[in-house]
mmCIF file of C-alpha atoms in Angstrom:
data_model
loop_
_atom_site.group_PDB
_atom_site.id
_atom_site.type_symbol
_atom_site.label_atom_id
_atom_site.label_comp_id
_atom_site.label_asym_id
_atom_site.label_seq_id
_atom_site.Cartn_x
_atom_site.Cartn_y
_atom_site.Cartn_z
ATOM 1 C CA MET A 217 86.179 59.574 96.108
ATOM 2 C CA ASN A 218 84.772 63.095 96.123
ATOM 3 C CA ASN A 219 87.160 65.521 97.817
ATOM 4 C CA SER A 220 85.330 68.668 96.801
ATOM 5 C CA ILE A 221 84.662 71.352 99.380
ATOM 6 C CA PRO A 222 80.951 71.853 100.147
ATOM 7 C CA LEU A 223 79.331 74.983 98.783
ATOM 8 C CA SER A 224 77.909 75.726 102.233
ATOM 9 C CA SER A 225 81.452 76.391 103.502
ATOM 10 C CA VAL A 226 81.770 79.495 101.310
ATOM 11 C CA PRO A 227 80.004 82.597 102.683
ATOM 12 C CA GLN A 228 78.275 85.235 100.605
ATOM 13 C CA LEU A 229 80.644 87.954 99.491
ATOM 14 C CA THR A 230 80.429 91.254 101.355
ATOM 15 C CA LYS A 231 82.546 94.393 101.482
ATOM 16 C CA GLU A 232 84.161 93.160 104.689
ATOM 17 C CA ASN A 233 85.079 89.558 103.854
ATOM 18 C CA TYR A 234 86.614 89.606 100.349
ATOM 19 C CA GLY A 235 90.006 88.280 101.500
ATOM 20 C CA LYS A 236 88.524 85.273 103.294
ATOM 21 C CA TRP A 237 85.911 84.760 100.567
ATOM 22 C CA SER A 238 88.471 84.650 97.735
ATOM 23 C CA ILE A 239 90.624 82.091 99.589
ATOM 24 C CA GLN A 240 87.634 79.834 100.221
ATOM 25 C CA MET A 241 86.363 80.230 96.670
ATOM 26 C CA LYS A 242 89.777 79.336 95.240
ATOM 27 C CA ALA A 243 89.839 76.253 97.462
ATOM 28 C CA LEU A 244 86.344 75.275 96.284
ATOM 29 C CA LEU A 245 87.128 75.734 92.590
ATOM 30 C CA GLY A 246 90.464 73.992 93.063
ATOM 31 C CA SER A 247 88.787 70.978 94.654
ATOM 32 C CA LEU A 248 86.479 70.868 91.610
ATOM 33 C CA GLU A 249 89.530 71.048 89.315
ATOM 34 C CA VAL A 250 88.330 74.173 87.541
ATOM 35 C CA TRP A 251 90.400 76.906 89.202
ATOM 36 C CA GLU A 252 92.920 76.907 86.336
ATOM 37 C CA ILE A 253 90.140 77.677 83.863
ATOM 38 C CA VAL A 254 88.848 80.501 86.076
ATOM 39 C CA GLU A 255 92.359 81.902 86.561
ATOM 40 C CA LYS A 256 93.694 81.572 83.009
ATOM 41 C CA GLY A 257 90.485 81.554 81.013
ATOM 42 C CA TYR A 258 89.327 79.233 78.267
ATOM 43 C CA ASN A 259 89.509 79.791 74.545
ATOM 44 C CA GLU A 260 87.149 77.767 72.411
ATOM 45 C CA VAL A 261 88.729 75.867 69.502
ATOM 46 C CA GLU A 262 87.252 76.331 66.061
ATOM 47 C CA ALA A 263 85.758 73.228 64.411
ATOM 48 C CA GLU A 264 88.337 73.214 61.606
ATOM 49 C CA GLU A 265 91.205 73.499 64.080
ATOM 50 C CA GLU A 266 89.717 70.748 66.215
ATOM 51 C CA GLU A 267 89.746 68.354 63.286
ATOM 52 C CA GLY A 268 93.529 68.604 63.122
ATOM 53 C CA LEU A 269 94.076 67.772 66.804
ATOM 54 C CA ALA A 270 95.454 64.466 68.017
ATOM 55 C CA GLN A 271 93.098 62.174 69.920
ATOM 56 C CA VAL A 272 94.727 62.987 73.256
ATOM 57 C CA GLN A 273 94.250 66.722 72.602
ATOM 58 C CA LYS A 274 90.626 66.158 71.607
ATOM 59 C CA GLU A 275 90.029 64.248 74.837
ATOM 60 C CA SER A 276 91.595 67.086 76.852
ATOM 61 C CA LEU A 277 89.409 69.584 74.989
ATOM 62 C CA ARG A 278 86.332 67.492 75.702
ATOM 63 C CA LYS A 279 87.122 67.499 79.447
ATOM 64 C CA SER A 280 87.634 71.262 79.459
ATOM 65 C CA ARG A 281 84.293 71.798 77.748
ATOM 66 C CA LYS A 282 82.635 69.546 80.271
ATOM 67 C CA LYS A 283 84.086 71.580 83.114
ATOM 68 C CA ILE A 284 82.983 74.935 81.771
ATOM 69 C CA SER A 285 79.532 73.609 80.988
ATOM 70 C CA LYS A 286 78.961 73.135 84.708
ATOM 71 C CA PRO A 287 77.704 76.092 86.753
ATOM 72 C CA TYR A 288 81.068 77.130 88.246
ATOM 73 C CA PHE A 289 80.692 80.574 86.732
ATOM 74 C CA GLY A 290 77.362 80.720 88.540
ATOM 75 C CA TYR A 291 79.068 79.937 91.835
ATOM 76 C CA ILE A 292 81.040 83.169 91.612
ATOM 77 C CA LYS A 293 77.848 85.109 90.927
ATOM 78 C CA GLU A 294 75.795 83.218 93.493
ATOM 79 C CA PHE A 295 78.083 84.155 96.357
ATOM 80 C CA ASN A 296 78.041 87.810 95.388
ATOM 81 C CA HIS A 297 74.911 89.672 96.550
ATOM 82 C CA MET A 298 76.352 93.172 96.459
ATOM 83 C CA LYS A 299 74.299 95.521 94.331
ATOM 84 C CA ARG A 300 77.227 97.756 93.543
ATOM 85 C CA LEU A 301 78.923 94.832 91.815
ATOM 86 C CA GLY A 302 76.015 94.287 89.471
ATOM 87 C CA LYS A 303 78.382 94.700 86.509
ATOM 88 C CA ILE A 304 79.562 91.169 87.170
ATOM 89 C CA ALA A 305 76.427 90.030 85.345
ATOM 90 C CA CYS A 306 77.923 91.456 82.135
ATOM 91 C CA ALA A 307 80.918 89.123 82.346
ATOM 92 C CA THR A 308 80.781 86.317 79.808
ATOM 93 C CA THR A 309 83.396 84.071 81.426
ATOM 94 C CA ALA A 310 84.351 83.045 84.941
ATOM 95 C CA LYS A 311 87.775 84.630 84.356
ATOM 96 C CA GLN A 312 86.186 88.009 83.563
ATOM 97 C CA ALA A 313 83.947 87.788 86.636
ATOM 98 C CA TRP A 314 86.861 86.895 88.898
ATOM 99 C CA GLU A 315 89.066 89.687 87.535
ATOM 100 C CA PHE A 316 86.259 92.210 87.969
ATOM 101 C CA LEU A 317 85.918 91.265 91.642
ATOM 102 C CA GLN A 318 89.682 91.408 92.152
ATOM 103 C CA ASN A 319 90.034 94.863 90.601
ATOM 104 C CA SER A 320 87.022 96.211 92.463
ATOM 105 C CA PHE A 321 88.166 95.016 95.861
ATOM 106 C CA LYS A 322 91.762 96.132 95.366
ATOM 107 C CA GLY A 323 90.364 99.654 95.420
ATOM 108 C CA ASP A 324 88.327 98.826 98.510
ATOM 109 C CA GLU A 325 91.401 97.421 100.236
ATOM 110 C CA LYS A 326 93.342 100.621 99.584
ATOM 111 C CA VAL A 327 90.534 102.725 101.040
ATOM 112 C CA LYS A 328 90.345 100.361 104.017
ATOM 113 C CA ARG A 329 94.094 100.668 104.684
ATOM 114 C CA VAL A 330 93.863 104.461 104.694
ATOM 115 C CA ARG A 331 90.807 104.325 106.961
ATOM 116 C CA LEU A 332 92.593 101.928 109.307
ATOM 117 C CA GLN A 333 95.587 104.235 109.583
ATOM 118 C CA THR A 334 93.275 107.116 110.507
ATOM 119 C CA LEU A 335 91.421 105.034 113.098
ATOM 120 C CA ARG A 336 94.663 103.748 114.606
ATOM 121 C CA GLY A 337 95.802 107.330 115.022
ATOM 122 C CA GLU A 338 92.500 108.251 116.669
ATOM 123 C CA PHE A 339 92.772 105.252 118.985
ATOM 124 C CA GLU A 340 96.318 106.116 120.074
ATOM 125 C CA SER A 341 95.421 109.768 120.704
ATOM 126 C CA LEU A 342 92.441 108.960 122.943
ATOM 127 C CA GLN A 343 92.752 110.634 126.337
ATOM 128 C CA LYS A 344 90.242 110.943 129.155
ATOM 129 C CA THR A 345 89.600 114.493 130.334
ATOM 130 C CA GLU A 346 89.144 115.261 134.032
ATOM 131 C CA SER A 347 85.564 116.430 133.512
ATOM 132 C CA GLU A 348 84.634 113.327 131.523
ATOM 133 C CA SER A 349 82.987 110.390 133.269
ATOM 134 C CA VAL A 350 84.390 106.873 132.998
ATOM 135 C CA SER A 351 81.187 105.830 131.237
ATOM 136 C CA ASP A 352 81.492 108.554 128.595
ATOM 137 C CA TYR A 353 85.173 107.801 128.009
ATOM 138 C CA TYR A 354 84.430 104.081 127.720
ATOM 139 C CA SER A 355 81.826 104.887 125.046
ATOM 140 C CA ARG A 356 84.394 106.900 123.079
ATOM 141 C CA VAL A 357 86.959 104.112 123.268
ATOM 142 C CA LEU A 358 84.400 101.458 122.331
ATOM 143 C CA SER A 359 83.260 103.478 119.303
ATOM 144 C CA ILE A 360 86.802 103.575 117.870
ATOM 145 C CA VAL A 361 87.422 99.912 118.746
ATOM 146 C CA ASN A 362 84.263 98.823 116.920
ATOM 147 C CA GLN A 363 85.185 100.876 113.867
ATOM 148 C CA LEU A 364 88.638 99.296 113.835
ATOM 149 C CA LYS A 365 87.121 95.825 114.004
ATOM 150 C CA ARG A 366 84.686 96.598 111.179
ATOM 151 C CA ASN A 367 87.644 97.602 109.035
ATOM 152 C CA GLY A 368 89.503 94.360 109.671
ATOM 153 C CA GLU A 369 91.717 95.278 112.627
ATOM 154 C CA THR A 370 92.357 92.577 115.217
ATOM 155 C CA MET A 371 91.415 94.085 118.563
ATOM 156 C CA ASP A 372 91.721 91.909 121.655
ATOM 157 C CA ASP A 373 90.681 93.083 125.113
ATOM 158 C CA ILE A 374 94.210 93.520 126.436
ATOM 159 C CA ARG A 375 94.906 96.183 123.822
ATOM 160 C CA GLY A 376 91.849 98.145 124.925
ATOM 161 C CA VAL A 377 92.584 97.608 128.623
ATOM 162 C CA GLU A 378 96.163 98.855 128.308
ATOM 163 C CA LYS A 379 95.053 101.860 126.264
ATOM 164 C CA ILE A 380 92.455 102.910 128.842
ATOM 165 C CA LEU A 381 94.874 102.493 131.763
ATOM 166 C CA ARG A 382 97.511 104.714 130.193
ATOM 167 C CA SER A 383 95.079 107.414 129.064
ATOM 168 C CA LEU A 384 93.207 108.203 132.293
ATOM 169 C CA ASP A 385 93.520 111.564 134.024
ATOM 170 C CA SER A 386 95.677 112.000 137.118
ATOM 171 C CA ARG A 387 92.788 111.328 139.535
ATOM 172 C CA PHE A 388 93.070 107.636 138.626
ATOM 173 C CA ASP A 389 96.847 107.254 139.127
ATOM 174 C CA TYR A 390 96.405 105.333 142.373
ATOM 175 C CA ILE A 391 93.826 102.856 141.044
ATOM 176 C CA VAL A 392 95.851 102.307 137.842
ATOM 177 C CA VAL A 393 98.893 101.266 139.877
ATOM 178 C CA ALA A 394 96.706 99.036 142.088
ATOM 179 C CA ILE A 395 95.125 97.300 139.079
ATOM 180 C CA GLU A 396 98.465 96.781 137.288
ATOM 181 C CA GLU A 397 100.025 95.269 140.419
ATOM 182 C CA SER A 398 97.117 93.096 141.526
ATOM 183 C CA LYS A 399 95.431 92.002 138.291
ATOM 184 C CA ASP A 400 96.438 89.896 135.311
ATOM 185 C CA LEU A 401 95.781 92.317 132.463
ATOM 186 C CA SER A 402 95.960 89.532 129.860
ATOM 187 C CA THR A 403 92.739 88.010 131.242
ATOM 188 C CA MET A 404 90.920 91.225 132.136
ATOM 189 C CA THR A 405 88.109 92.401 129.877
ATOM 190 C CA ILE A 406 87.381 96.039 129.072
ATOM 191 C CA ASP A 407 84.018 95.697 130.844
ATOM 192 C CA GLU A 408 85.708 94.448 134.032
ATOM 193 C CA LEU A 409 88.200 97.299 133.947
ATOM 194 C CA THR A 410 85.432 99.838 133.379
ATOM 195 C CA GLY A 411 83.510 98.443 136.361
ATOM 196 C CA SER A 412 86.533 98.893 138.644
ATOM 197 C CA LEU A 413 87.149 102.413 137.362
ATOM 198 C CA GLN A 414 83.508 103.403 137.839
ATOM 199 C CA ALA A 415 83.589 102.131 141.442
ATOM 200 C CA HIS A 416 86.698 104.237 142.039
ATOM 201 C CA GLU A 417 85.042 107.213 140.353
ATOM 202 C CA GLU A 418 82.017 106.915 142.654
ATOM 203 C CA ARG A 419 84.294 106.976 145.702
ATOM 204 C CA LEU A 420 86.076 110.052 144.343
ATOM 205 C CA ASN A 421 82.777 111.807 143.671
ATOM 206 C CA LYS A 422 81.458 110.920 147.116
ATOM 207 C CA LYS A 423 84.619 112.233 148.749
ATOM 208 C CA LYS A 424 84.409 115.421 146.691
ATOM 209 C CA LYS A 425 80.799 115.970 147.764
ATOM 210 C CA GLU A 426 81.798 115.502 151.411
ATOM 211 C CA VAL A 427 84.628 118.006 151.014
ATOM 212 C CA ASP A 428 82.340 120.465 149.232
ATOM 213 C CA LEU A 429 79.730 120.090 151.983
ATOM 214 C CA ASP A 430 82.343 120.573 154.679
ATOM 215 C CA GLN A 431 83.645 123.679 152.929
ATOM 216 C CA ALA A 432 80.099 125.019 152.602
ATOM 217 C CA LEU A 433 79.510 124.497 156.329
ATOM 218 C CA GLN A 434 82.800 126.140 157.192
ATOM 219 C CA SER A 435 81.907 129.107 155.005
ATOM 220 C CA LYS A 436 78.512 129.392 156.688
ATOM 221 C CA LEU A 437 80.080 129.262 160.157
ATOM 222 C CA SER A 438 82.621 131.882 159.184
ATOM 223 C CA LEU A 439 79.853 134.092 157.833
ATOM 224 C CA ASN A 440 77.819 133.716 161.065
ATOM 225 C CA GLU A 441 80.872 134.540 163.133
ATOM 226 C CA LYS A 442 81.456 137.688 161.116
ATOM 227 C CA LYS A 443 77.812 138.713 161.564
ATOM 228 C CA GLY A 444 78.154 138.162 165.341
ATOM 229 C CA ASP A 445 81.299 140.291 165.481
ATOM 230 C CA PHE A 446 79.530 143.024 163.529
ATOM 231 C CA LYS A 447 76.585 143.115 165.985
ATOM 232 C CA ASN A 448 78.940 143.382 168.926
#
């Protein structure tokens, strides 16, 4: 019975998926019973030394040779299409190729962790200004969220929704309370929240225009009254 994992289940290696890729590749090579050779390496036995081996040892050696003669080394190369890792072609064994990938991506992981810490700080410090529109603020939030996701951060909608609600300017205090009391935030999407906030913003802007117009009319009336008093 063949219990090997299909090659199609292993994705091509990219800068973003090394962790998942390495787990799936280990599972594949393990199912093919060659992971130990990849992990520990294989040392060829000289002909003279082979002559002195017991039959059981010779049979074990024959099986090992059969395993490494198959294109498992090629699998590691095949799933790597990154140009910057072209040095993998210089590796002469699967162990060397695997170790090269490990060492290379350890550096990448460190850079990613630092980048994630920076982005998390930027996300937490986000704050909507009074002069900023809901649409513009949403774009700023979404930009940081997408960067976090690209760097491996798990970002569900509720995290974004809660962040936006607690970072709005004071003009939105009333609608924030209304949303928190009437909506289930765990099922609300960022787009739905943004739609509600934009509707509230339009009402605020409309009210402001009405107030501004009323003030302009009052100023005009006051000015006319003063002109009338002056003529008298």
